[in-house]
Every structure is written in C-alpha cells, then in structure tokens.
Coordinates of C-alpha atoms (C1' of nucleotides) in Angstrom, one line a residue:
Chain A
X1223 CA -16.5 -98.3 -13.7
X1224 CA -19.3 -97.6 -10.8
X1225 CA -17.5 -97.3 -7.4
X1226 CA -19.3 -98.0 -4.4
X1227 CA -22.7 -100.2 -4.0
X1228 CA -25.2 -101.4 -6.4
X1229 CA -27.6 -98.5 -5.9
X1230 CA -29.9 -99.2 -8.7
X1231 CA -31.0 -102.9 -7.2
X1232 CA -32.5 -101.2 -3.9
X1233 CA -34.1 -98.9 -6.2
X1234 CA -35.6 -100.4 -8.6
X1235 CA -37.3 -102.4 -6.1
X1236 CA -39.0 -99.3 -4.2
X1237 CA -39.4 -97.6 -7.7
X1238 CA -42.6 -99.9 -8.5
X1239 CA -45.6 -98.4 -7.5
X1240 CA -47.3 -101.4 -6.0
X1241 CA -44.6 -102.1 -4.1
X1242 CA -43.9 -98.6 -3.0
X1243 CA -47.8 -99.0 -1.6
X1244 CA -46.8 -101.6 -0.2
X1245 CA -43.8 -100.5 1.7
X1246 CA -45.8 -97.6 2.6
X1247 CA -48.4 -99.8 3.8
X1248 CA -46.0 -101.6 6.3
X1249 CA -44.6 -98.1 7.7
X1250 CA -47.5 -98.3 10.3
X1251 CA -45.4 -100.8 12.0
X1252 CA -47.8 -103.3 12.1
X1253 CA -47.0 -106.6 10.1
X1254 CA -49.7 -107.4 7.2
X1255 CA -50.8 -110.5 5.1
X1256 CA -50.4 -111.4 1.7
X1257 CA -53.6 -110.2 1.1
X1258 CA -53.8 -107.3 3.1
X1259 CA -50.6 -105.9 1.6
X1260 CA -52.0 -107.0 -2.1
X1261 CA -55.5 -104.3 -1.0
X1262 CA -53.5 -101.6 0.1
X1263 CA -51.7 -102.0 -3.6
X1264 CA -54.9 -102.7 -5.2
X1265 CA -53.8 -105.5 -7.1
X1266 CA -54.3 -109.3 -6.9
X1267 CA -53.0 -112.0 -5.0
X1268 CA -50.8 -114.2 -7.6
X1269 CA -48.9 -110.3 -8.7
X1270 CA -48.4 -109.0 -4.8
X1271 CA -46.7 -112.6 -4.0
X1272 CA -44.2 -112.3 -6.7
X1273 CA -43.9 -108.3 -5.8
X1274 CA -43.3 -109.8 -2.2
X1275 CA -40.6 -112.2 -3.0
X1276 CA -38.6 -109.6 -4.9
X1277 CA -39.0 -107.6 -2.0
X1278 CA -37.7 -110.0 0.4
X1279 CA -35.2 -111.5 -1.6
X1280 CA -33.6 -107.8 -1.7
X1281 CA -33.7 -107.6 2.4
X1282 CA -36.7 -104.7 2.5
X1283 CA -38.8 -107.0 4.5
X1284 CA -39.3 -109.9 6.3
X1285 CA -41.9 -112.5 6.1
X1286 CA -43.1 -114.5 9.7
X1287 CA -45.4 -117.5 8.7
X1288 CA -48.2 -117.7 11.6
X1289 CA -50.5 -120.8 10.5
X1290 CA -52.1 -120.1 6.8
X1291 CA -51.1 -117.0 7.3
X1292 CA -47.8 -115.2 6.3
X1293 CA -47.0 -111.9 7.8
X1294 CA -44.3 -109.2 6.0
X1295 CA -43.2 -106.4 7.9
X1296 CA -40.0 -104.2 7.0
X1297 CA -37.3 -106.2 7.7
X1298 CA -35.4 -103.1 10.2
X1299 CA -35.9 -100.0 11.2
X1300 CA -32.9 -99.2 8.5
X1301 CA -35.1 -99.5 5.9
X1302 CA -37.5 -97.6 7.4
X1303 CA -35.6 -94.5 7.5
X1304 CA -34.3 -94.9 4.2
X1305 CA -38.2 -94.8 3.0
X1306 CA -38.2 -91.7 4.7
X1307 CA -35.4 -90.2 3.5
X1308 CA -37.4 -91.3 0.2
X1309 CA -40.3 -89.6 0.9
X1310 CA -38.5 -86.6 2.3
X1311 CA -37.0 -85.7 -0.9
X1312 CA -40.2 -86.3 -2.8
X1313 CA -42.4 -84.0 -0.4
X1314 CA -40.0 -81.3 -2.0
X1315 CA -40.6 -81.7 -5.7
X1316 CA -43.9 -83.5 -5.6
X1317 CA -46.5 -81.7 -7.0
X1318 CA -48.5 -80.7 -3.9
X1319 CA -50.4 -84.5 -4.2
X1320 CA -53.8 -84.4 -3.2
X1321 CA -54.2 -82.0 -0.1
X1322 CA -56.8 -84.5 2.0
X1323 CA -57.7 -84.1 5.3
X1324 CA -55.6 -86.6 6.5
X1325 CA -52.5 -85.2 5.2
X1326 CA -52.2 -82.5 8.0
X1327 CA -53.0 -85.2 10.6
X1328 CA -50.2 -87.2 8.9
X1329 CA -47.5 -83.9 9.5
X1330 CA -48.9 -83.7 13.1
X1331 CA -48.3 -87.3 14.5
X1332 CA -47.7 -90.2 12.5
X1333 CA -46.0 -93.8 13.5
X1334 CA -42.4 -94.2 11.6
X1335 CA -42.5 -98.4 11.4
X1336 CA -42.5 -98.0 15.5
X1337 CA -41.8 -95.2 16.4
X1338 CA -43.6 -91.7 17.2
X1339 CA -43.0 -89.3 13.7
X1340 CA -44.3 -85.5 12.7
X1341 CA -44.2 -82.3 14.3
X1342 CA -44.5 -84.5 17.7
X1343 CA -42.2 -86.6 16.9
X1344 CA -39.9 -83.8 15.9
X1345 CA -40.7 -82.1 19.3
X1346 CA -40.0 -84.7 21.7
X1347 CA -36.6 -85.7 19.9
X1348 CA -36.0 -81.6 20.4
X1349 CA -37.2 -81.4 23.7
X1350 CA -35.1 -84.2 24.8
X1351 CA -31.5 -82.9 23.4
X1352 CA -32.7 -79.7 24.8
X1353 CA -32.6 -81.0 28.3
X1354 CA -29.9 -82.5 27.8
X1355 CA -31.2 -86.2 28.1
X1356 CA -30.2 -87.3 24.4
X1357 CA -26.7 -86.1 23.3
X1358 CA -26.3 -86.5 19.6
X1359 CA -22.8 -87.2 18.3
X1360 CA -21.3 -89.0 15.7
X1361 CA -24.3 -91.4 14.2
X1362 CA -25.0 -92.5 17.4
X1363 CA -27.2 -90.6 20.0
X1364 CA -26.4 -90.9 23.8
X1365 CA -28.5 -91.4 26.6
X1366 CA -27.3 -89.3 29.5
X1367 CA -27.2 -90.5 33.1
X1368 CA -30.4 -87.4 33.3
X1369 CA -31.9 -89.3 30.2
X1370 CA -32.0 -92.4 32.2
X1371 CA -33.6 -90.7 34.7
X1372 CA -36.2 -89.0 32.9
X1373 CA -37.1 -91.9 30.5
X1374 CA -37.3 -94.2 34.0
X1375 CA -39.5 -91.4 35.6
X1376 CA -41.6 -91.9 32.3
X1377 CA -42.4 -95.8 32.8
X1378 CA -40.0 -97.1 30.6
X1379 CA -37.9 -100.1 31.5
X1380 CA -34.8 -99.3 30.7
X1381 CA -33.0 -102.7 31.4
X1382 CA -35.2 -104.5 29.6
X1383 CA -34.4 -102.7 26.3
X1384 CA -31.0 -102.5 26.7
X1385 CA -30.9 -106.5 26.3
X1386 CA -31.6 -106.5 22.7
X1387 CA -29.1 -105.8 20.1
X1388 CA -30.6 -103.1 17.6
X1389 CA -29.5 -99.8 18.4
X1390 CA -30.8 -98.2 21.7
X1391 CA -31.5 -94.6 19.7
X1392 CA -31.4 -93.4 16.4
X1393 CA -32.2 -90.4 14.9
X1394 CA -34.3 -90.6 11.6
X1395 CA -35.3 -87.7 9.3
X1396 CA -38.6 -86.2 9.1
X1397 CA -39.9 -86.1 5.4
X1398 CA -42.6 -83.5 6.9
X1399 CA -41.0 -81.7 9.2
X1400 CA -37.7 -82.1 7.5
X1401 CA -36.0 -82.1 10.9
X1402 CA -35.1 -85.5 13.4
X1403 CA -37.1 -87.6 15.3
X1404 CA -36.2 -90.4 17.8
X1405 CA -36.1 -93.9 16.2
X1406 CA -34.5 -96.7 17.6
X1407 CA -35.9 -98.8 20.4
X1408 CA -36.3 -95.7 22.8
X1409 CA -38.2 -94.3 20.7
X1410 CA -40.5 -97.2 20.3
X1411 CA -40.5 -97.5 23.7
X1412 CA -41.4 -94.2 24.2
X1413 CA -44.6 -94.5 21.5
X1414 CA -45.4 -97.7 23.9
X1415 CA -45.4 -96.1 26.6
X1416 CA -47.5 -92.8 25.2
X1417 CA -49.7 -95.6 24.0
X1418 CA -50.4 -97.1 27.6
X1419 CA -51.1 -93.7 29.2
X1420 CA -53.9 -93.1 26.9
X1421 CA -52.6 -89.7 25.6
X1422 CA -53.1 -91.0 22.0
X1423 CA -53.6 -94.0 20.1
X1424 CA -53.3 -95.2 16.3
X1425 CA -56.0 -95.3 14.0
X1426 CA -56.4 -98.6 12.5
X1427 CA -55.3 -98.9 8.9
X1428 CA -53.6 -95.7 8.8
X1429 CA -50.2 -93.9 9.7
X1430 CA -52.1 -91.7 11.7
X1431 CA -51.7 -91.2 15.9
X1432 CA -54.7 -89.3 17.3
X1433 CA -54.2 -87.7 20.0
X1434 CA -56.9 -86.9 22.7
X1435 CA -57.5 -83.0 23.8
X1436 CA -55.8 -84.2 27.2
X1437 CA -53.2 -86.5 26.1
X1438 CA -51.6 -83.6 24.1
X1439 CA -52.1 -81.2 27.0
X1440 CA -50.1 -83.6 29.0
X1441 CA -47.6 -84.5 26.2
X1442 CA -46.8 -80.3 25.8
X1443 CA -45.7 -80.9 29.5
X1444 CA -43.8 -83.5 29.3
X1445 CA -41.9 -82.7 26.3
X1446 CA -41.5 -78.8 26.6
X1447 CA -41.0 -76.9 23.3
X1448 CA -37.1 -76.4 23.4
X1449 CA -36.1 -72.0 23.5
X1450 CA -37.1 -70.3 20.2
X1451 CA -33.9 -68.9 20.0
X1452 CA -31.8 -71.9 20.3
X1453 CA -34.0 -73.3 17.4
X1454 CA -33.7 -70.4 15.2
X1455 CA -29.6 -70.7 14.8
X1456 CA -29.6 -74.4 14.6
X1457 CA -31.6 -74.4 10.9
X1458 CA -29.9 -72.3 8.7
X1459 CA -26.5 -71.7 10.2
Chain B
X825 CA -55.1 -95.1 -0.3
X826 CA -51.2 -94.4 0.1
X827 CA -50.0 -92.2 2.5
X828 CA -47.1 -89.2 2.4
X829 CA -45.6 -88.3 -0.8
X830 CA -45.0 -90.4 -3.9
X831 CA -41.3 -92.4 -3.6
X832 CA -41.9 -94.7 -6.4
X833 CA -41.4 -92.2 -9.0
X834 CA -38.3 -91.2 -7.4
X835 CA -36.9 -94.3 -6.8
X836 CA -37.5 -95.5 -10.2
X837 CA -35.3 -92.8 -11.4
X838 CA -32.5 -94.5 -9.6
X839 CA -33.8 -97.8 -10.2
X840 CA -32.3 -98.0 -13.9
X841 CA -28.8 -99.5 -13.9
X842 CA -27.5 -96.6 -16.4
X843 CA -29.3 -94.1 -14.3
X844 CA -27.8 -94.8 -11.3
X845 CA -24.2 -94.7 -12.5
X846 CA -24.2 -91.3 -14.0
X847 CA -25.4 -90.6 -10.8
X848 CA -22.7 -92.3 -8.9
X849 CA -20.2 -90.7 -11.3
X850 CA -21.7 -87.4 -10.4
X851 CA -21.2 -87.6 -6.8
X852 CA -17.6 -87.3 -7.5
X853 CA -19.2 -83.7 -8.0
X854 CA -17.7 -81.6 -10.7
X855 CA -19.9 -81.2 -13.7
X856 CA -20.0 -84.0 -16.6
X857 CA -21.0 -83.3 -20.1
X858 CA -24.0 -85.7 -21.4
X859 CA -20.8 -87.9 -23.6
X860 CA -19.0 -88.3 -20.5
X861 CA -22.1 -89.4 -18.6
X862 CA -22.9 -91.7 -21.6
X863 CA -19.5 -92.8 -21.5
X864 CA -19.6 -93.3 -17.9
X865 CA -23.0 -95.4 -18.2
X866 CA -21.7 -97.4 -20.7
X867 CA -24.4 -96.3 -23.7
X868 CA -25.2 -94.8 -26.6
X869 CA -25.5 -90.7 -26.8
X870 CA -29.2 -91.0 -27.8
X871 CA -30.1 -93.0 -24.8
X872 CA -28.2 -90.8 -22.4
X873 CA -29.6 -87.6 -23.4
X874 CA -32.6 -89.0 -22.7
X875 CA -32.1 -90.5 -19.7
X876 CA -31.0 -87.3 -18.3
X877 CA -33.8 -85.4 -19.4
X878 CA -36.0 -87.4 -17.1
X879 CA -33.4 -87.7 -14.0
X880 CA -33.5 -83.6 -14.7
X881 CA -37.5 -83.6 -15.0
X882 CA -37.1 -85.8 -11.5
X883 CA -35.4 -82.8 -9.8
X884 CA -32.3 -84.9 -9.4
X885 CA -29.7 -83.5 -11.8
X886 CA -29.6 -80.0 -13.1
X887 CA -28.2 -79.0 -16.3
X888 CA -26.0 -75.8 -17.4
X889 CA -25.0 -75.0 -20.5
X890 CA -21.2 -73.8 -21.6
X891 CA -20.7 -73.5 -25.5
X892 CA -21.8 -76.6 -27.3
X893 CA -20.9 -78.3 -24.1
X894 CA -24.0 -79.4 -21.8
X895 CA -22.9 -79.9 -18.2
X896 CA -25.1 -81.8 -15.7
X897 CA -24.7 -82.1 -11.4
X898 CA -26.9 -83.2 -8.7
X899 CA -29.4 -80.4 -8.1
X900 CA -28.3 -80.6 -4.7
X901 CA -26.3 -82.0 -1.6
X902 CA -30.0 -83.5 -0.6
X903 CA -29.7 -85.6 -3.6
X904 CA -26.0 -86.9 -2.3
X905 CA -27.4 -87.6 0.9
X906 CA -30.2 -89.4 -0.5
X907 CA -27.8 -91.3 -2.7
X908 CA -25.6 -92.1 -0.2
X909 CA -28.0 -93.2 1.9
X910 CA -29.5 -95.8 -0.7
X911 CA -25.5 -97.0 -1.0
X912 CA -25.6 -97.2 3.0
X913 CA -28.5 -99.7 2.7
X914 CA -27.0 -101.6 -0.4
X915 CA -23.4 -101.8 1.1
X916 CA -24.7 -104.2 4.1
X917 CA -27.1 -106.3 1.7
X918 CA -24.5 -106.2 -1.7
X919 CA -23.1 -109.7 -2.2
X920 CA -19.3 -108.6 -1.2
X921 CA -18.7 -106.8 -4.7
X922 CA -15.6 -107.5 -6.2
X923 CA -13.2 -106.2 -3.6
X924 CA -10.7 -104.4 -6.1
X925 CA -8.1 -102.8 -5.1
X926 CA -9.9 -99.3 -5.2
X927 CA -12.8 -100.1 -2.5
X928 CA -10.4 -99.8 0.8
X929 CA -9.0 -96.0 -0.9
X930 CA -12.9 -95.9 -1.2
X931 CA -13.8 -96.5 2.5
X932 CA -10.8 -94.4 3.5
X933 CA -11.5 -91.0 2.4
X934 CA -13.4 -89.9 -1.0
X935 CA -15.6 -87.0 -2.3
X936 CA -19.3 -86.8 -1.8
X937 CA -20.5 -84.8 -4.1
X938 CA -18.4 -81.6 -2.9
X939 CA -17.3 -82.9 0.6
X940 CA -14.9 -85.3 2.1
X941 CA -16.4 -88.8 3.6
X942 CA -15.0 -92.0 4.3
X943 CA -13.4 -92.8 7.5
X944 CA -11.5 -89.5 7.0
X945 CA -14.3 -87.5 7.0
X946 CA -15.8 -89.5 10.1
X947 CA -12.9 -88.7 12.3
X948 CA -13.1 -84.9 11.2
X949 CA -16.8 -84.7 11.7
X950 CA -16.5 -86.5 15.5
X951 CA -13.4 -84.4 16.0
X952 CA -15.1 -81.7 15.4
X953 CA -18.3 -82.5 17.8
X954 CA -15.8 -84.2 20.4
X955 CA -13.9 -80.9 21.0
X956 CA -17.3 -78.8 21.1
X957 CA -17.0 -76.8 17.9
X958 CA -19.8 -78.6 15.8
X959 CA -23.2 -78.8 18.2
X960 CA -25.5 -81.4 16.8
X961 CA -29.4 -80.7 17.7
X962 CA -32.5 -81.6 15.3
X963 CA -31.9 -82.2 11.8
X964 CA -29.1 -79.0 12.1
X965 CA -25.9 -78.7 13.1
X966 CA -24.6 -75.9 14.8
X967 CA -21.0 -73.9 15.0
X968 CA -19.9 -73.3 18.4
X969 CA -17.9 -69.7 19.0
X970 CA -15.5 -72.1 19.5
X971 CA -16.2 -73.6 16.6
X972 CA -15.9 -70.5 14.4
X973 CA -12.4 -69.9 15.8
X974 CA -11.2 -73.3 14.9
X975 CA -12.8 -72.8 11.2
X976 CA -10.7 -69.1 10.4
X977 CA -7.6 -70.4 11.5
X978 CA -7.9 -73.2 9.1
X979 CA -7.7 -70.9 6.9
X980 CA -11.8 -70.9 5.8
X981 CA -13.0 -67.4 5.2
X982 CA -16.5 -67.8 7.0
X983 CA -18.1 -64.4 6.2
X984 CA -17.9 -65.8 2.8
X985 CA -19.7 -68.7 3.4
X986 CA -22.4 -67.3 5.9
X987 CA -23.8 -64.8 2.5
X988 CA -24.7 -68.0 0.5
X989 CA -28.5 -69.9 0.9
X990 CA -27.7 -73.8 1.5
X991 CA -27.4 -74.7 5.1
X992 CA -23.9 -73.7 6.6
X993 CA -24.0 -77.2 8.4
X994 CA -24.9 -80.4 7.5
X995 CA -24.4 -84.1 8.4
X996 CA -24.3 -86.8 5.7
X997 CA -24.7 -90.5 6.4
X998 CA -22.2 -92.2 5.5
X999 CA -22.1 -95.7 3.5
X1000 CA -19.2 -97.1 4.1
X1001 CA -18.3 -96.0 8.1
X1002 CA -21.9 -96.2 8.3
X1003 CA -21.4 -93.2 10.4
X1004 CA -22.1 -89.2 10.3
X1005 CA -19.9 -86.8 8.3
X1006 CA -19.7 -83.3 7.4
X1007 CA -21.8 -81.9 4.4
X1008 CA -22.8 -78.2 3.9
X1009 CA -21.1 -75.7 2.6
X1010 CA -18.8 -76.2 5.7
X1011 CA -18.0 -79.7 4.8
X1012 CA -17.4 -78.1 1.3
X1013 CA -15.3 -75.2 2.5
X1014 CA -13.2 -77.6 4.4
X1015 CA -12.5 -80.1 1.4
X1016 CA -11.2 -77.2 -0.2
X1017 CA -9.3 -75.9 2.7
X1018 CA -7.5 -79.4 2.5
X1019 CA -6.8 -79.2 -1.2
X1020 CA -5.4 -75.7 -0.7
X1021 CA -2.8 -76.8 2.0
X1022 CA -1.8 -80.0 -0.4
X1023 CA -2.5 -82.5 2.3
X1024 CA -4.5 -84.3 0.0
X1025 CA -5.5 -84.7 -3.6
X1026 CA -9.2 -86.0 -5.8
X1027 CA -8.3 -88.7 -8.2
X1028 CA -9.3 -87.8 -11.8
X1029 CA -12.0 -90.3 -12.8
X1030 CA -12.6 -91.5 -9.4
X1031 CA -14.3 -90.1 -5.7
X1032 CA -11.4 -91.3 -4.2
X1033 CA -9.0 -88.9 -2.4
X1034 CA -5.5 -89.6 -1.9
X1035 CA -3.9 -88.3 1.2
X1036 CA 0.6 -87.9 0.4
X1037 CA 1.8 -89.3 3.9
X1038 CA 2.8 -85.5 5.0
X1039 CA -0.9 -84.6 4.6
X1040 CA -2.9 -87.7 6.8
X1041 CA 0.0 -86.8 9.8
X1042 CA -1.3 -83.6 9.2
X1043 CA -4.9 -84.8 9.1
X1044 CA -4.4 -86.4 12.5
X1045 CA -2.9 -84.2 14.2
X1046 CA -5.5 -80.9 13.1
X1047 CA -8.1 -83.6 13.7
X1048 CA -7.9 -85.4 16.4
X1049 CA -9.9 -88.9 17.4
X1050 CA -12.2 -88.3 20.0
X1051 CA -11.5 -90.1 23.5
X1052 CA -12.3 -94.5 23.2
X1053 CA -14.3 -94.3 26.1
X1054 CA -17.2 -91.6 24.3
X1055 CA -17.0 -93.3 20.7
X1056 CA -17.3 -96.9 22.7
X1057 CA -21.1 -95.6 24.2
X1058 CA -22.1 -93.8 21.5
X1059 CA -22.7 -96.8 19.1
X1060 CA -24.8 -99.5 20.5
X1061 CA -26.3 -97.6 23.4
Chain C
dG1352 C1' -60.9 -138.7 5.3
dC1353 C1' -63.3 -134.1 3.5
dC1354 C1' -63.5 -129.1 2.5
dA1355 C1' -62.3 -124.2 2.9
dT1356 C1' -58.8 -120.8 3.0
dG1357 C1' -54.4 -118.5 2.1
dC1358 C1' -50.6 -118.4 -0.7
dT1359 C1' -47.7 -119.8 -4.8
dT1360 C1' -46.7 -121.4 -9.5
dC1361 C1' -47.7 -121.4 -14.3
dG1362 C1' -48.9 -119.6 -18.7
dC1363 C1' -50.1 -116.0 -21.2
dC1364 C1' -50.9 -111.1 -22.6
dC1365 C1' -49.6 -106.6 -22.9
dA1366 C1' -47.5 -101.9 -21.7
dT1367 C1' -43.5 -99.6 -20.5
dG1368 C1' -39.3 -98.2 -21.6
dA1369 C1' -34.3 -99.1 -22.8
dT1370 C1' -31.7 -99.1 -26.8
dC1371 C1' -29.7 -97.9 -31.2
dG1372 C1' -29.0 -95.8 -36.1
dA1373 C1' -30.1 -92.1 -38.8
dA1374 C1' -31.5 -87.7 -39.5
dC1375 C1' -31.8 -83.2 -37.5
dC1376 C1' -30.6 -78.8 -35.0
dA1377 C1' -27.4 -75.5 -32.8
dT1378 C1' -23.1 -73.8 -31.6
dG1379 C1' -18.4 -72.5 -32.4
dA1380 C1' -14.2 -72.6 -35.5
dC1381 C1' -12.6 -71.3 -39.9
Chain D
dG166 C1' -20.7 -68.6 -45.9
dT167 C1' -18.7 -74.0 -44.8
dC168 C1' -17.5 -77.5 -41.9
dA169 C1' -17.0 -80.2 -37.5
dT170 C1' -18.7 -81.2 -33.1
dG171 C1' -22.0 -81.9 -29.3
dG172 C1' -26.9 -82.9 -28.4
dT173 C1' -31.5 -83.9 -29.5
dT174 C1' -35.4 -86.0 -31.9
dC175 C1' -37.5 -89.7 -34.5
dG176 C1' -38.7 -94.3 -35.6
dA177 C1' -38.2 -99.0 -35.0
dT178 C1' -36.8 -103.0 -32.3
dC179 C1' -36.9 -105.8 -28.5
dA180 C1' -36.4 -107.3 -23.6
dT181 C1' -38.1 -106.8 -19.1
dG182 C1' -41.5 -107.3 -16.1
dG183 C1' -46.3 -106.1 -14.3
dG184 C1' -50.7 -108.0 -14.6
dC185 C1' -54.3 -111.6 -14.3
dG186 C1' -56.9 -116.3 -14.4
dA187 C1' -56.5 -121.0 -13.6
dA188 C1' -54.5 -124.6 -11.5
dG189 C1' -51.6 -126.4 -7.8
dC190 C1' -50.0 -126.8 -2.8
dA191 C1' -50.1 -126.3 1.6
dT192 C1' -52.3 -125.6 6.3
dG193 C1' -56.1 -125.8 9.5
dG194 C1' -61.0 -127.0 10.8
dC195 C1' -64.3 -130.6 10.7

DNA sequence: GCCATGCTTCGCCCATGATCGAACCATGAC
DNA sequence: GTCATGGTTCGATCATGGGCGAAGCATGGC
C-alpha cells in the first residue's frame, strides 16, 4: 500500500515538542548532557531520558558516555540538514514567531551542527562557486585544484580532512536564507578555522556566531559577494 | 528558549502513520479525492476528512473542489522535497522493508510529485549538468544557452514555462540514489516531454514509471552518463 | 567502606488525539 | 420536488504516550 520508506517513524519523533527543543538544542554542534538537554526542553530528568532513548533508538542522535556523564549530540550531519530542511519549510508558514532580537542575529550567522549557516554562510558557499573553487554537480560538490589552493592559503589542512570518511563538502539548505551553504567537513573546517582567526566566535548556549566589527571586515574580503547579476538569473529562472 | 522556527508542529503532521501515507500516495501527484485518500490510508471517511483538514491547516496539502468531488495535492513541490527528504533519511535507518517486487521499479525511475526521480531521473539531471546545460550555483539552478537549445528540441515549449511563478529549476534529493534530481517546472515539463514521446508510462496506483525497452535506449542515448572519472570525485571528495 | 551526583526504571495520572457510527449538509442526477 | 452520493460534524470510546515523583543503579570522589 505505502511505497517507499517509513516516513511517519522519523517524524513522529521530531514532531514532539520537547524533543524538537531538543534537537534544536544540539544544532549548536556542541554535544549536551542529560540534563542539559532536559533544560533547554524544560522538562524533568526521568521524561527527557525516555524522550532520549526514542531518539537514539531512531538514529537522530548519538549518545558518548564520559564518566557520570552521558553526552548526545546528532548522530550526523544528515540529520542536521534534514532539521533544516524542517525548519525551512516552517519559517514559510509559521506565523511570524516571536520577532526577538536574536532572531536577526540568528539569519546573519548561525552554526548548522558544525558548520558556518545564515546570510554568511550563504555568502561564503556563493563566493566560493563563484570563483570557481567549489563546483556543484550531481549531490556531490567538487573541490577544484583552485579550491585546494585557496582553502590551503586559508590555514586549512587539507590532508588531514581528507582521511576521514564523511563527505568532504555538502551543500545544505538555508531555512533563512532559503539558499545553500557549505556543510560537510570543509565547511567545518572552514568555521574552525574562522574561529582561530578571531574574526568571530559562538556565543555560549546559543546558535548564534558573533562576529567582531573586524573579523567581518576581513571575512567581506575573503569571501567577496559573487556579481549581482549572476545572482539575479540563478533564483527564479 | 528554542531557536528558528517551530518543526515540531510540522513534523507531527507527518508523524501520524495515516497522515503520512496520503501523503506518500500524493506524491504520485495527481489529485485524490478525500475516499481515495481514506482508502489509501486504510480508514474510515470521518477520520480522513479530518485528517486532512489539519495536514491543509499545516500548509501541506491544498484542497480544490470539482462537483461533489473534493480533490486534495501537496501545496507545493517544497512539500515533495521535504517529503522526500524525510524518506532519504528513513531509507538508510528502515529495517530493509519487505523488498517486494515493486521497490527495485521504485529505485529505478518513479514520479515525484510531478517529476521523474529514481536512478532515471539521476542520470538525466547529471547528464544534463555534465554536458553544461543545467549550471548549479546556490540553492538555484541555472539553464545554460546551451541549455535552452537542448530543452526546445526536446520538444518543451520554454516561453510557456518561463510566464509561470514556481522556480523554472530546481534540484530534489533524492531517497533512493540518495543523489540530486530535476524538480521545477523543468523537471515537470520534461516528465511530460517523456510521456508525450511514449518512452515511458506512470503506473495507475503506483509512482512507479515503466520505461517499454524502445523508450530507456532512447533514455540513454538523449541522456547520456556523464564521464566515470567526474562522477568517481564528485562523491566522497 | 561511605556519600554525592547523574541517569534510568517504575508506577501512576492525565491530556491529546485517532477512530468510528450516526446524523447532518451539499451537490448533482432524475 | 426526490433520491443518491460525497463530505463533514458530532459524540463517545479508547489507546498512546507525555509527564512527574520516588525509588533504584551506576559511577566517581573521599
């Protein structure tokens, strides 16, 4: 009768409020505790380690035991984009939510599970096809022999990321700026690096990346704003 | 306390067993009246009107009335994507399914929503980017000159297409090659185009589309597989 | 050994919502 | 008008599962 996979599993899982707070929760990247994750959801201990289980037991996220302590973070930067492709559809309908301070700063520069999201994100990903060092085809995205180049150049080591297995870059879609970023782990790499060059850093407990008045003057010139009217006929067609 | 835009609501939309399958059966996309989706879900009338009522109160569906007939579709190829996303993520974790006898026709080419996917409609999207007609940059794709040559003389009438609102281009993850494929009104348009030459045919009741063996030596040959050597680099990085 | 801390399990309560049958409306056929 | 058909609304039932407090296990510090 149904063809295809068991949607409504995966679903049901995010579609729990606490658990969606929680899954929100661990999209700053940064593994939390039982009892960190059961604050952020505002509920108590005994309820977020059964929400927890159900979670893992449906491969969202992965626990890492460390002492007393147990960790969960998102189990792979798959699930991560499919939260945003989540939270990109409900930015559309949702009912304007409460327009906070924060939220702005949150379109701006925000960390996607790793990686470097917003209108910077969105920027940098353009600014690197438009240069020709990322070439997107297929799923995939391609690293050019310029690419290695420039991400070298940047103080990235290349050779020790391509070790790993996960996928060297992925694109993932924006839920703000409804538009790619880089994922994947050059685009962690890249958020490292931005990291240990001072040009911005993450504000604790929050998705937020602030940058500093000179880190973003020197981020404009390293990521150059591709031609306006190259962007123009790549939106609508 | 949470950040970015409610999912939970969403996701909880999908998250009902009954739910998701009139979904699924709608992203065979033509129109189903509310029996059929009843039908389809396996339920009562009752319970399917109202279940639709809140998947159409979600932004997900959207109904249109004919007669005493009520039709229902996805509100919009973002909804597909989304969908076929969340069947992306369930395909890897899914316990195997029961591997009928329709899942490899599945894999192999089948509607979503109004375009072709499946490994068919990999190998026309990468085509497509491979011989420099499709341009893939942000979250848009792009048609080459090139590109717009290739599309007439398939037979697509593009000033048609260009009057219309949705984006011309679009790529769509898909589940099963766990690659990109064409959406848009392009992908549409091309669908059709297929349909219209006869090399291929939608199964009633079903997303599967049969190619006769005339049509997929068609397919190839208007289609061809991109070079081993670019498709090799492209995956892992 | 002891205690404190972090998490899990257990038992219970309660709200949500999925479901259906029956009655009700609205449209089209006659 | 009458009837049949497709959908909706209503009321009631019932299962799922979210929630918490209390007790039970671990682990680490002493």
């Amino acid at each position: 009768m149904t063809e295809g996979p068991d949607i409504s599993r995966t679903a049901a899982l995010i579609g729990d409020p606490a658990r969606a707070g929680m899954l929100a929760a661990l999209m700053r990247g940064q593994a939390l505790t039982v009892s960190e994750l059961a604050a952020e959801a505002g509920i108590g201990l005994p309820t977020a380690s059964a929400h927890l289980a159900r979670l893992e037991g449906g491969g969202l996220i992965a626990p890492r035991r460390q002492g007393r302590h147990k960790y969960f973070a998102l189990a792979s930067d798959e699930v991560a984009a499919l939260l945003e492709a989540l939270m990109r559809f409900s930015a559309g309908s949702a009912p304007a939510r409460l327009p906070g301070p924060r939220d702005p700063a949150l379109r701006q520069a925000r960390v996607c599970y790793n990686h470097l999201a917003g209108e910077r994100g969105v920027q940098m990903y353009d600014s690197l096809v438009a240069r020709g060092f990322l070439l997107a085809a297929g799923e995939g995205l391609r690293l050019t022999e310029e690419g290695v180049g420039f991400v070298t150049g940047f103080g990235i080591d290349l050779a020790a990321l391509q070790a790993a297995r996960p996928p060297l870059c992925r694109e993932c879609l924006d839920w703000s700026a409804r538009r790619s970023h880089l994922g994947g782990r050059l685009g962690r790499a890249f958020l490292l690096a931005i990291e240990a060059k001072d040009w911005a850093r993450r504000s604790p407990g929050s998705r937020v990346i602030a940058f500093t008045p000179e880190g973003a003057r020197r981020f404009a010139l390293a990521f150059p704003a591709a031609r306006a009217d190259d962007l123009s006929r790549i939106a609508g067609g």
